[in-house]
Tab-separated table of N, CA and C in Angstrom:
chain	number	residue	atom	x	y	z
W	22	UNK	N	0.851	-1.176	0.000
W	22	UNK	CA	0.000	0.000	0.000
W	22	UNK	C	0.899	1.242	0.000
W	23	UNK	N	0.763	2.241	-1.037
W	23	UNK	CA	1.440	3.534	-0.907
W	23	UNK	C	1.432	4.587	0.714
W	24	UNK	N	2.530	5.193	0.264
W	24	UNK	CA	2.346	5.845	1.400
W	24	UNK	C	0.839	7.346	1.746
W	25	UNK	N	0.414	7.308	0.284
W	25	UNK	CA	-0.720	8.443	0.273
W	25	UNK	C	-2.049	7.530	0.175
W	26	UNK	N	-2.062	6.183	0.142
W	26	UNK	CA	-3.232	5.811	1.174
W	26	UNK	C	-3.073	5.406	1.936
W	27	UNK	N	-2.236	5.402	2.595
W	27	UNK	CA	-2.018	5.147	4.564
W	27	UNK	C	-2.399	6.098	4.792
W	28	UNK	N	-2.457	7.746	4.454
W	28	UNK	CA	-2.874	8.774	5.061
W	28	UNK	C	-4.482	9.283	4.754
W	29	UNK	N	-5.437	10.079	5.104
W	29	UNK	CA	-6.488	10.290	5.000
W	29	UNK	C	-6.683	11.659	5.831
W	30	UNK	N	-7.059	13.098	4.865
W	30	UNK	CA	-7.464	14.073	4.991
W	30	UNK	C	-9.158	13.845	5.965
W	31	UNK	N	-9.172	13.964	6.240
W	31	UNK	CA	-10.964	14.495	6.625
W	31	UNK	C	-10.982	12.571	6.889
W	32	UNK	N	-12.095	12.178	7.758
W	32	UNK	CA	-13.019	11.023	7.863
W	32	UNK	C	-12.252	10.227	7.569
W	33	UNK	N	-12.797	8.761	7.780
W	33	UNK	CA	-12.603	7.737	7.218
W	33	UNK	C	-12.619	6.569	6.651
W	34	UNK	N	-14.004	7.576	5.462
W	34	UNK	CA	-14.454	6.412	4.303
W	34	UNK	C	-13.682	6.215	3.415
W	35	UNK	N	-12.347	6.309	3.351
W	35	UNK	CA	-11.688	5.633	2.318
W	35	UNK	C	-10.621	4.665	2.951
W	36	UNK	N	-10.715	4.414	3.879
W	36	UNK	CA	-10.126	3.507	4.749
W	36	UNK	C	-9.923	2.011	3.985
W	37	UNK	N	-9.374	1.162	2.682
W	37	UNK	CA	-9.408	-0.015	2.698
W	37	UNK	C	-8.295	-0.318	1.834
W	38	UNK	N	-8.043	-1.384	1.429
W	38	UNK	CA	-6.828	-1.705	0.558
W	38	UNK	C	-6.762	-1.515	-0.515
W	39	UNK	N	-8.375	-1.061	-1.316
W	39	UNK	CA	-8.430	-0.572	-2.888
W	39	UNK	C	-9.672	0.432	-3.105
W	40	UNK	N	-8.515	1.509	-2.569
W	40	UNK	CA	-9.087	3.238	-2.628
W	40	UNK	C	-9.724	3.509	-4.064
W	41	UNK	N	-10.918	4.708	-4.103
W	41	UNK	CA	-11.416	5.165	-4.786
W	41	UNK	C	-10.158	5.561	-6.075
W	42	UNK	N	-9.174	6.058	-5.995
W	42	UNK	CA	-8.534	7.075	-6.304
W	42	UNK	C	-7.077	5.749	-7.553
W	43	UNK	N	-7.072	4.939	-6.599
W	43	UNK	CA	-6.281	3.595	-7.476
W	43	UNK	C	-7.603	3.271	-8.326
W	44	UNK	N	-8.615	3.133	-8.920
W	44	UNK	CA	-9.315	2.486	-9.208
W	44	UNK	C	-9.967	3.324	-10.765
W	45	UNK	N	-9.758	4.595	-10.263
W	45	UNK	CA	-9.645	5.878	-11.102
W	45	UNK	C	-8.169	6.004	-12.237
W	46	UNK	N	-7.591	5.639	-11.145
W	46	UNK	CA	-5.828	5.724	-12.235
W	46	UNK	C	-6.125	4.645	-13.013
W	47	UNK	N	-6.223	3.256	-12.176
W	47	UNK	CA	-5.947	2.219	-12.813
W	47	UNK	C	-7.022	2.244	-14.779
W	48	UNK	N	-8.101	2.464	-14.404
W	48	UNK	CA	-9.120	2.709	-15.473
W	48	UNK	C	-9.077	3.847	-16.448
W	49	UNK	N	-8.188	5.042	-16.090
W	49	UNK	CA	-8.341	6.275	-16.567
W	49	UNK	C	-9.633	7.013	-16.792
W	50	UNK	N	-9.927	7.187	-15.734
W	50	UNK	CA	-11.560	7.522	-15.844
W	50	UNK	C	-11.377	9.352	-15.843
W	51	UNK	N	-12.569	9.676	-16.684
W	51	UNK	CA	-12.631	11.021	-16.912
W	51	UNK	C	-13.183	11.399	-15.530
W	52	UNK	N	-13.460	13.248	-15.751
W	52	UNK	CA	-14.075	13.757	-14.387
W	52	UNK	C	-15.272	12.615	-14.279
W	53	UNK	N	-16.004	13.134	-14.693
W	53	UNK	CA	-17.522	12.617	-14.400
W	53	UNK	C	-17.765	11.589	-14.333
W	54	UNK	N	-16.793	10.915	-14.696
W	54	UNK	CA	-17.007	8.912	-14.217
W	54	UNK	C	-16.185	9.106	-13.076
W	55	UNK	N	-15.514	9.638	-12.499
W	55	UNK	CA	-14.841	9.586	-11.093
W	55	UNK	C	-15.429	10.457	-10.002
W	56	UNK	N	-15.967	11.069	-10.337
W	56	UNK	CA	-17.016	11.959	-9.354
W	56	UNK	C	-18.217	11.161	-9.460
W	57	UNK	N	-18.993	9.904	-10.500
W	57	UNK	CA	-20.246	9.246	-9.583
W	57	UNK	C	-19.724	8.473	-8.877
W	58	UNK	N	-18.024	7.961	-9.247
W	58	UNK	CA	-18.270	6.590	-8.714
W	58	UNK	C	-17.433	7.197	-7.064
W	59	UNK	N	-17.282	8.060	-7.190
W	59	UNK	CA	-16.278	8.304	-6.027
W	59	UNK	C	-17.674	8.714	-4.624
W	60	UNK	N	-18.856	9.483	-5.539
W	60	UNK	CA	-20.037	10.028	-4.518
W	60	UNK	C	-20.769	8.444	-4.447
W	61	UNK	N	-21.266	7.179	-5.442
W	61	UNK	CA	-21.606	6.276	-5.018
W	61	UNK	C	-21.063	5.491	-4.110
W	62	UNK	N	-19.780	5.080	-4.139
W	62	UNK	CA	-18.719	4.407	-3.166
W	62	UNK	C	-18.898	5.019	-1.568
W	63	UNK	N	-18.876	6.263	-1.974
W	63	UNK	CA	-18.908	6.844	-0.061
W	63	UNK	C	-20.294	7.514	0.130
W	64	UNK	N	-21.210	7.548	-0.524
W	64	UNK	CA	-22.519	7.775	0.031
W	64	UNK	C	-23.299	7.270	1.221
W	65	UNK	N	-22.660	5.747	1.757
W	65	UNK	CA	-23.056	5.462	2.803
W	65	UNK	C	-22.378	6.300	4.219
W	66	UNK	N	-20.880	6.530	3.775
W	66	UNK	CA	-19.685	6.632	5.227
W	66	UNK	C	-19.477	8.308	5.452
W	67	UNK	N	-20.154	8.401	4.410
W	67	UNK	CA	-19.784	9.808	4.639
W	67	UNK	C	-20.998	11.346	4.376
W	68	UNK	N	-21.700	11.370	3.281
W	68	UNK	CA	-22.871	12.568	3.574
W	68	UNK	C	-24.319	11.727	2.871
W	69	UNK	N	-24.130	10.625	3.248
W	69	UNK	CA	-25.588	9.929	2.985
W	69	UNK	C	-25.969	10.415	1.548
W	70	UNK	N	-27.862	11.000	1.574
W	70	UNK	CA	-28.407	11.448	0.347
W	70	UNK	C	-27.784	12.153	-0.524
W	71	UNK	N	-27.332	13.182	0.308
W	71	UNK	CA	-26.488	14.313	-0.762
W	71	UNK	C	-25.493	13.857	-1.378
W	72	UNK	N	-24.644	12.725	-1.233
W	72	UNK	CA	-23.689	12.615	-1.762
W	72	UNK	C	-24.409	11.424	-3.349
W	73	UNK	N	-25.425	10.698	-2.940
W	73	UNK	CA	-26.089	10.255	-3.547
W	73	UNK	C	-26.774	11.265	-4.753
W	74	UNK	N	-27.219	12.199	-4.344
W	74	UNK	CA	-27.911	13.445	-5.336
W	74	UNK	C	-26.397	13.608	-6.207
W	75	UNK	N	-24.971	13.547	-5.859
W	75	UNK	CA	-24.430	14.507	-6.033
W	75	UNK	C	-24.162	13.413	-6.969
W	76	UNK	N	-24.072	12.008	-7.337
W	76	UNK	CA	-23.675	11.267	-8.182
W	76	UNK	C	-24.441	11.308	-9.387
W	77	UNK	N	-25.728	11.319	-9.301
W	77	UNK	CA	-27.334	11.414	-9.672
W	77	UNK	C	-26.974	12.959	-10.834
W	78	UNK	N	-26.492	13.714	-10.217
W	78	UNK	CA	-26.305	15.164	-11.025
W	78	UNK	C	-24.782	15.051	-11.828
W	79	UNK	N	-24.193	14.500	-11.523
W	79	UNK	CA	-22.923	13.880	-12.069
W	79	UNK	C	-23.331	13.611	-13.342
W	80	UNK	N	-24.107	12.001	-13.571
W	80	UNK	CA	-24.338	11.812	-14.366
W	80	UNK	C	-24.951	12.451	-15.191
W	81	UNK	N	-26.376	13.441	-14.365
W	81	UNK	CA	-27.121	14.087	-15.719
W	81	UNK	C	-26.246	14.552	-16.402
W	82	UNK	N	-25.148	15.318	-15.985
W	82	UNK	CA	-24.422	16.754	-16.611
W	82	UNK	C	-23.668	15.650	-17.944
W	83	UNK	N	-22.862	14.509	-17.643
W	83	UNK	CA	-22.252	13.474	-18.262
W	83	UNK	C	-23.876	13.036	-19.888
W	84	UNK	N	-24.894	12.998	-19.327
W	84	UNK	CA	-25.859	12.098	-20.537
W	84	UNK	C	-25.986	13.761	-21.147
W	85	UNK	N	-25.504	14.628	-20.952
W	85	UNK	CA	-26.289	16.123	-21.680
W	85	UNK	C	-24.610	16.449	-22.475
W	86	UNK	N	-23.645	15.981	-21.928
W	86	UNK	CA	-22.415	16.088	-22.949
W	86	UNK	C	-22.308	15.038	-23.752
W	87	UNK	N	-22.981	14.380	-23.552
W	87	UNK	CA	-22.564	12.859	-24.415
W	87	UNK	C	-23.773	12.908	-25.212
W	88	UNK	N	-24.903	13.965	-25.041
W	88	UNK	CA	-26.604	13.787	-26.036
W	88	UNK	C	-25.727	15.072	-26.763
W	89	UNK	N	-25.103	15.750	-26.799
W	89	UNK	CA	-24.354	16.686	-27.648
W	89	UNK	C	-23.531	16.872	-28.581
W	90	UNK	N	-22.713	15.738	-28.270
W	90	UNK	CA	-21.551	15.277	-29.024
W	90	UNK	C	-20.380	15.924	-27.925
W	91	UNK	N	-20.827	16.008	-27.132
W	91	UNK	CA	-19.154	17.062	-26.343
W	91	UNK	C	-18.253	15.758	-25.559
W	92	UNK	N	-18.980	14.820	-25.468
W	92	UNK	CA	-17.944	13.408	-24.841
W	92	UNK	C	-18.440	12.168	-25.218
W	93	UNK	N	-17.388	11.139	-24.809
W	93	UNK	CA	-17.139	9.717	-25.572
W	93	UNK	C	-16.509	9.178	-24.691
W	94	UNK	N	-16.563	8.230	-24.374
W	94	UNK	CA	-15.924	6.947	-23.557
W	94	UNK	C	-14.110	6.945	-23.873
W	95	UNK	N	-13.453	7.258	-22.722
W	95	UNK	CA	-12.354	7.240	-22.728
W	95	UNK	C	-11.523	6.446	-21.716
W	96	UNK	N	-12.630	5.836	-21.426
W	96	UNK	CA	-11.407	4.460	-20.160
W	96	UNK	C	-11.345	3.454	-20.896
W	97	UNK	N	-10.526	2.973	-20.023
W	97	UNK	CA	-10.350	0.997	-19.911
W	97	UNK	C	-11.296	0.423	-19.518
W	98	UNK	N	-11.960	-0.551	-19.971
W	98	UNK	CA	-12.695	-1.673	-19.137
W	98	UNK	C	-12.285	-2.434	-18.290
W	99	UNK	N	-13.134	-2.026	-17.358
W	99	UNK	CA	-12.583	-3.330	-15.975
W	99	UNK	C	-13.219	-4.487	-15.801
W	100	UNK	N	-12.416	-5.624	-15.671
W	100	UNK	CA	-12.680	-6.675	-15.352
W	100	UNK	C	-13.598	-7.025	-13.973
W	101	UNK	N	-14.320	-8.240	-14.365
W	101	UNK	CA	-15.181	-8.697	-13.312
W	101	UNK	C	-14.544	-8.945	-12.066
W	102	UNK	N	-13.280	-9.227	-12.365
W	102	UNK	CA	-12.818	-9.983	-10.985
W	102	UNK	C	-11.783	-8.430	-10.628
W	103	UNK	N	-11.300	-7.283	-10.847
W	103	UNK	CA	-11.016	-6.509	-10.308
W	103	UNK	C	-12.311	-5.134	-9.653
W	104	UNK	N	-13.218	-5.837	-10.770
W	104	UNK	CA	-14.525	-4.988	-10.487
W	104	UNK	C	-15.166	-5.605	-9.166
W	105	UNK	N	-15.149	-6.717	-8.735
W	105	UNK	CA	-15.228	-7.931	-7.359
W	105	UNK	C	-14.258	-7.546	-6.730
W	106	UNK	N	-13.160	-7.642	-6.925
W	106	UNK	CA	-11.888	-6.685	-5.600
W	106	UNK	C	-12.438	-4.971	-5.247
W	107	UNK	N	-12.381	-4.538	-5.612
W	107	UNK	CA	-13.100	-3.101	-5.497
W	107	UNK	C	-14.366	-3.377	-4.769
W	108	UNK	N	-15.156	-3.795	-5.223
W	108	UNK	CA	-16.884	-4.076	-4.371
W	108	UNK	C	-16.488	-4.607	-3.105
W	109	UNK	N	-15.991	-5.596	-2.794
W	109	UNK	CA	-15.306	-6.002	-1.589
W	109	UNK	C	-14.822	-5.046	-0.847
W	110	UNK	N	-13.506	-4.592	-1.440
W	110	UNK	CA	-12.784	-3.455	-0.023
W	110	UNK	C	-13.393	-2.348	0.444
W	111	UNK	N	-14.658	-2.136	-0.764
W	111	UNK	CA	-15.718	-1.139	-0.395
W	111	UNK	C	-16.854	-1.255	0.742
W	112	UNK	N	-17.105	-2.171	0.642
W	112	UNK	CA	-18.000	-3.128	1.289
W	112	UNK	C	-19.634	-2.298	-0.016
W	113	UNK	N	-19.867	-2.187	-0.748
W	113	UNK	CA	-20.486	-2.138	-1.940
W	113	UNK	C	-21.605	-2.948	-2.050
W	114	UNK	N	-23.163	-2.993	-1.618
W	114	UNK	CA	-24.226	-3.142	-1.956
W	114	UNK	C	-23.884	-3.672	-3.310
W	115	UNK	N	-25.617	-4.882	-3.552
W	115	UNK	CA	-25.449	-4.988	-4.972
W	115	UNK	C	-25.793	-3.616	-5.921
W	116	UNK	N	-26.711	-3.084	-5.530
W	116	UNK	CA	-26.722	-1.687	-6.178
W	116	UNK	C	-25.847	-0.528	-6.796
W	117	UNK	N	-24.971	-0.782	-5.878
W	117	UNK	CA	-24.288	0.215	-5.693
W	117	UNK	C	-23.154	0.127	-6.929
W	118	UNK	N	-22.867	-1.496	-6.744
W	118	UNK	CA	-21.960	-2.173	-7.463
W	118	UNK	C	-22.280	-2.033	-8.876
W	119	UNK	N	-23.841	-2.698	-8.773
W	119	UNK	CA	-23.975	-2.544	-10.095
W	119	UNK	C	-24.217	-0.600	-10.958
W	120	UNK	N	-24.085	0.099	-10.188
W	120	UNK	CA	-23.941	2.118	-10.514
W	120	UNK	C	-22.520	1.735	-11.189
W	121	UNK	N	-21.625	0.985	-10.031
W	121	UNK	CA	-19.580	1.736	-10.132
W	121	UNK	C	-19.542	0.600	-11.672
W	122	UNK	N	-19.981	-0.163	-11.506
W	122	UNK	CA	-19.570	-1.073	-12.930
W	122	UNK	C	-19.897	-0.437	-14.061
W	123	UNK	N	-21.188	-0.142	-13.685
W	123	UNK	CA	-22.073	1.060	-15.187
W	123	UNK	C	-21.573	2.370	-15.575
W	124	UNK	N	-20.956	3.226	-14.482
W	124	UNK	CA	-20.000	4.226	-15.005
W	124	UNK	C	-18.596	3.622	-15.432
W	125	UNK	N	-18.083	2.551	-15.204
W	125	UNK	CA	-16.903	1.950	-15.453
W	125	UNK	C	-16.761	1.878	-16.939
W	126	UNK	N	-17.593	1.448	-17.365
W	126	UNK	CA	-17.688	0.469	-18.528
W	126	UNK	C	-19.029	1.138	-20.054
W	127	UNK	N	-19.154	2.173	-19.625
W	127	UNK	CA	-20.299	2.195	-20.094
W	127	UNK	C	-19.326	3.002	-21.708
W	128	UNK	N	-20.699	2.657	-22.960
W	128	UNK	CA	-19.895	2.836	-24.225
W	128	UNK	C	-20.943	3.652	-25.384
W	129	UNK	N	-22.344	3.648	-24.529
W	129	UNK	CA	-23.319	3.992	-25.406
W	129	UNK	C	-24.035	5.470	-24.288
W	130	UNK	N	-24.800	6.486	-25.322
W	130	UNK	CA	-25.979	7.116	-24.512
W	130	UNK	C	-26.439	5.954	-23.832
W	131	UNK	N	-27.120	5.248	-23.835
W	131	UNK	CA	-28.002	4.332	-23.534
W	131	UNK	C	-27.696	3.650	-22.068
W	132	UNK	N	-26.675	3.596	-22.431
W	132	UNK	CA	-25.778	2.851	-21.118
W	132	UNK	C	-25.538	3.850	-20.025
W	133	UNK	N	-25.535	5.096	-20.309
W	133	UNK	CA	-25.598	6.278	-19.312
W	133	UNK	C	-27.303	6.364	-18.402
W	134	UNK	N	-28.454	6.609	-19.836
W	134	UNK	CA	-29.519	6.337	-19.137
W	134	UNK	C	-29.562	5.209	-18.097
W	135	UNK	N	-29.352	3.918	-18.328
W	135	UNK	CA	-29.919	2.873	-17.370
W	135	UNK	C	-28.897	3.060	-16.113
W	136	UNK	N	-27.617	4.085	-16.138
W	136	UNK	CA	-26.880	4.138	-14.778
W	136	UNK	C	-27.595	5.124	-14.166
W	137	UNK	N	-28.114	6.157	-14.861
W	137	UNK	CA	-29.384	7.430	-14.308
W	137	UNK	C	-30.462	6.584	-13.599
W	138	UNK	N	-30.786	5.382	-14.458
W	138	UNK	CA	-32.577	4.760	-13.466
W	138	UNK	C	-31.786	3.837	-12.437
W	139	UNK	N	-30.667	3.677	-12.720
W	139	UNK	CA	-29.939	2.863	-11.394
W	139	UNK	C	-29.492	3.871	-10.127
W	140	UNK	N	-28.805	4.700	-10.598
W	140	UNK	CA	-28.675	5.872	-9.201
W	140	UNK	C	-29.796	5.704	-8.769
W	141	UNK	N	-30.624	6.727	-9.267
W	141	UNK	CA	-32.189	7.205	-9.048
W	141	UNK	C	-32.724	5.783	-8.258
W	142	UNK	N	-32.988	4.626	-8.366
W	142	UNK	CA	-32.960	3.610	-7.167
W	142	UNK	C	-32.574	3.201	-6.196
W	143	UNK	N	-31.103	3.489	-6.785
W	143	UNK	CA	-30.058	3.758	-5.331
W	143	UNK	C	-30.911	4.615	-4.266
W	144	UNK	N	-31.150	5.387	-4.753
W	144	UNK	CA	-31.331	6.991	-3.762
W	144	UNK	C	-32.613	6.113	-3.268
W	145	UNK	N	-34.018	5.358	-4.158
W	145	UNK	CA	-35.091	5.438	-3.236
W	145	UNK	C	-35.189	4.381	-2.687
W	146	UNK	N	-34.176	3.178	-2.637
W	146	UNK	CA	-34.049	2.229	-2.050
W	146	UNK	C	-33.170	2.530	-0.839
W	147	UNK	N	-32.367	3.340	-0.727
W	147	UNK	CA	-31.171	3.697	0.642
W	147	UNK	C	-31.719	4.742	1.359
W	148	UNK	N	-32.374	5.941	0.784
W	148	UNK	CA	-32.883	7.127	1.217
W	148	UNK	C	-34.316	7.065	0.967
W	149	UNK	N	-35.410	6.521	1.413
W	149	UNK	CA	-36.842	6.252	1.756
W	149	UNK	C	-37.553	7.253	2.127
W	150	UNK	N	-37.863	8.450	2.010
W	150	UNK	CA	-38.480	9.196	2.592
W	150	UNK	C	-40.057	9.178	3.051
W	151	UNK	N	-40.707	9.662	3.965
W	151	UNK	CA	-41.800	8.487	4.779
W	151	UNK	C	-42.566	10.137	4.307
W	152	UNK	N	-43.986	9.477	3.971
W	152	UNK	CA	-45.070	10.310	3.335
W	152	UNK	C	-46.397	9.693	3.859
W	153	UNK	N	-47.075	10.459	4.615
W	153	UNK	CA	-48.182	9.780	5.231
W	153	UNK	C	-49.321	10.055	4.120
W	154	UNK	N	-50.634	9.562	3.701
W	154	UNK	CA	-51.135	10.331	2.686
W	154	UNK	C	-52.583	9.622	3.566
W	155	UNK	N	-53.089	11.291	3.564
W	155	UNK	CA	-54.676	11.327	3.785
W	155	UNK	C	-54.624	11.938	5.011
W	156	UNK	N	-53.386	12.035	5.657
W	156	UNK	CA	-52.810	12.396	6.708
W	156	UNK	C	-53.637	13.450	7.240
W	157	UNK	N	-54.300	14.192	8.055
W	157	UNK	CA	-54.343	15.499	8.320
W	157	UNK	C	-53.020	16.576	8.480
W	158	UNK	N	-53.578	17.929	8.564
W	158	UNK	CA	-52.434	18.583	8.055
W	158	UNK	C	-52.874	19.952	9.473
W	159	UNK	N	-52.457	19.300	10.466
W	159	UNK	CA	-52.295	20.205	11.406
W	159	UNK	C	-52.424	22.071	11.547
W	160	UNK	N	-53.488	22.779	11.761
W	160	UNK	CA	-53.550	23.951	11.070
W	160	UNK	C	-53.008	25.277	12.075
W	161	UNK	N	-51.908	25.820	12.108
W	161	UNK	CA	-51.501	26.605	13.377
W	161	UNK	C	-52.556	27.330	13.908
W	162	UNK	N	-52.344	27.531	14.963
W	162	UNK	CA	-53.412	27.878	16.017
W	162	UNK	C	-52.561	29.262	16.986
W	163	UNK	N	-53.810	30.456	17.261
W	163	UNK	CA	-52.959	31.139	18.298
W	163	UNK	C	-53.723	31.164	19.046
W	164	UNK	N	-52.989	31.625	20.221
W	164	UNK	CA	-53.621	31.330	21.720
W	164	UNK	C	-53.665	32.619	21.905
W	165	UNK	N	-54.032	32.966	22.897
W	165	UNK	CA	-54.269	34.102	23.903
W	165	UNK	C	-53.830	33.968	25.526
W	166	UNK	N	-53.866	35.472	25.645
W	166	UNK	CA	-53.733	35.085	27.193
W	166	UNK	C	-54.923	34.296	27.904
W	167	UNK	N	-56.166	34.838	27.566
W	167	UNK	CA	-57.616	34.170	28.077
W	167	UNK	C	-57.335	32.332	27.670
W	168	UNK	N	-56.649	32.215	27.120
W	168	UNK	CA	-56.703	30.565	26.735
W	168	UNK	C	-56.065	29.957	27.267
W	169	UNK	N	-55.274	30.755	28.136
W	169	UNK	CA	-54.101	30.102	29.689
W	169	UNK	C	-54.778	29.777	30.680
W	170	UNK	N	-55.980	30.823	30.832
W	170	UNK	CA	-57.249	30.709	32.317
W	170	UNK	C	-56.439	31.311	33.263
W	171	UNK	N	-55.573	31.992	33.107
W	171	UNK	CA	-54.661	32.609	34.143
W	171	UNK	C	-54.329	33.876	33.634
W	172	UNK	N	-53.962	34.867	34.503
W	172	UNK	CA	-53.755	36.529	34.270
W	172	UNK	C	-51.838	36.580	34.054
W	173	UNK	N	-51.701	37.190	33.228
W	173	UNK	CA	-50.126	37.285	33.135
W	173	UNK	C	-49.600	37.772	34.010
W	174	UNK	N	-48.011	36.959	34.105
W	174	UNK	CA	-46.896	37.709	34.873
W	174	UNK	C	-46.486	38.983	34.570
W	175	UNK	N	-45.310	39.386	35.500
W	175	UNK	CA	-45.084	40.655	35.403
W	175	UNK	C	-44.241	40.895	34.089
W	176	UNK	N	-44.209	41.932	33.608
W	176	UNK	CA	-43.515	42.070	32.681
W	176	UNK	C	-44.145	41.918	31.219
W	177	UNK	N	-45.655	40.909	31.451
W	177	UNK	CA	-46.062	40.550	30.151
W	177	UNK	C	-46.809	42.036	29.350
W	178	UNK	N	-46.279	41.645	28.149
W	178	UNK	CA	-46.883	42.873	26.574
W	178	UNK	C	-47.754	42.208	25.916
W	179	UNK	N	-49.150	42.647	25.911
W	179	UNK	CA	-50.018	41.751	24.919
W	179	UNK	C	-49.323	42.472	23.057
W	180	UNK	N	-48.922	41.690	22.616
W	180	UNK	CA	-48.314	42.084	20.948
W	180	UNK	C	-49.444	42.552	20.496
W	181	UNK	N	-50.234	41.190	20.378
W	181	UNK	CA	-51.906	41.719	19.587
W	181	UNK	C	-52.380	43.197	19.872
W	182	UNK	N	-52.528	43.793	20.692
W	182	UNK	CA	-52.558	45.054	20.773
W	182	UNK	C	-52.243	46.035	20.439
W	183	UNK	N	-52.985	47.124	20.738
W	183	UNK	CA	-52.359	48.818	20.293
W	183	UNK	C	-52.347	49.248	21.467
W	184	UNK	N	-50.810	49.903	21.636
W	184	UNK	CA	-50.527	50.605	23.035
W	184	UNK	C	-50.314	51.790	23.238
């Protein structure tokens, strides 16, 4: 192991024997394939949803240069069984796994979309947000002093008033 992953700035979700950052060299991955896979990989250890959104927006910006003509697939393909070493030292959901493989490898528009409906699952399968429906909707209420049944302390200012 090098001596610049024995060390670690900030936290420590990159803590394992096959860092985000080897995995990036090794593949030659452009920005935007190293910024989803770097926000999918640590979305659990480190800013949860947001880092999840932040992969999610990664990609859009990536399918709107590539629906343009402004980019093209410029890595290496990785193998199953180094793509299995990586998921491992990550500790990597099948989900998740299957996002880092899909930015890895991907060669078509097409192949960008289905890593977009794969994030986008990521997020509502890990990040669940709870929606009651039919729910009542609590309507603020003000009180008064008369609604205490008691006369105010010293010092009290009725606001409602003109003084």
């Amino acid at each position: 192991m090098s001596l610049a992953n024995q060390t670690q700035v900030g936290g420590t979700h990159y803590k394992n024997p096959f860092q985000h950052w080897d995995l990036c060299h090794e593949l030659d991955l452009g920005y935007f394939e190293g910024q989803i896979s770097k926000y999918i990989t640590r979305h659990r250890f480190k800013k949860g949803k947001e880092d999840a959104d932040k992969a999610l927006h990664f990609c859009m910006k990536l399918i709107e240069l590539v629906a343009t003509g402004g980019r093209m697939p410029r890595h290496r393909m990785v193998s199953f069984a180094r793509m299995t070493q990586y998921a491992e030292a990550n500790h990597l959901l099948p989900i998740e796994y299957a996002c880092i493989n899909s930015v890895c490898n991907w060669q078509f528009l097409e192949d960008l979309h289905m890593l977009q409906a794969r994030i986008e699952r990521l997020i509502a399968e890990c990040y669940v947000s709870v929606t009651f429906v039919n729910a009542p909707v609590a309507q603020p209420s003000v009180l008064s002093v008369a609604d205490l049944g008691e006369e105010p302390g010293a010092g009290y200012v009725d606001q409602g008033r003109d003084i």
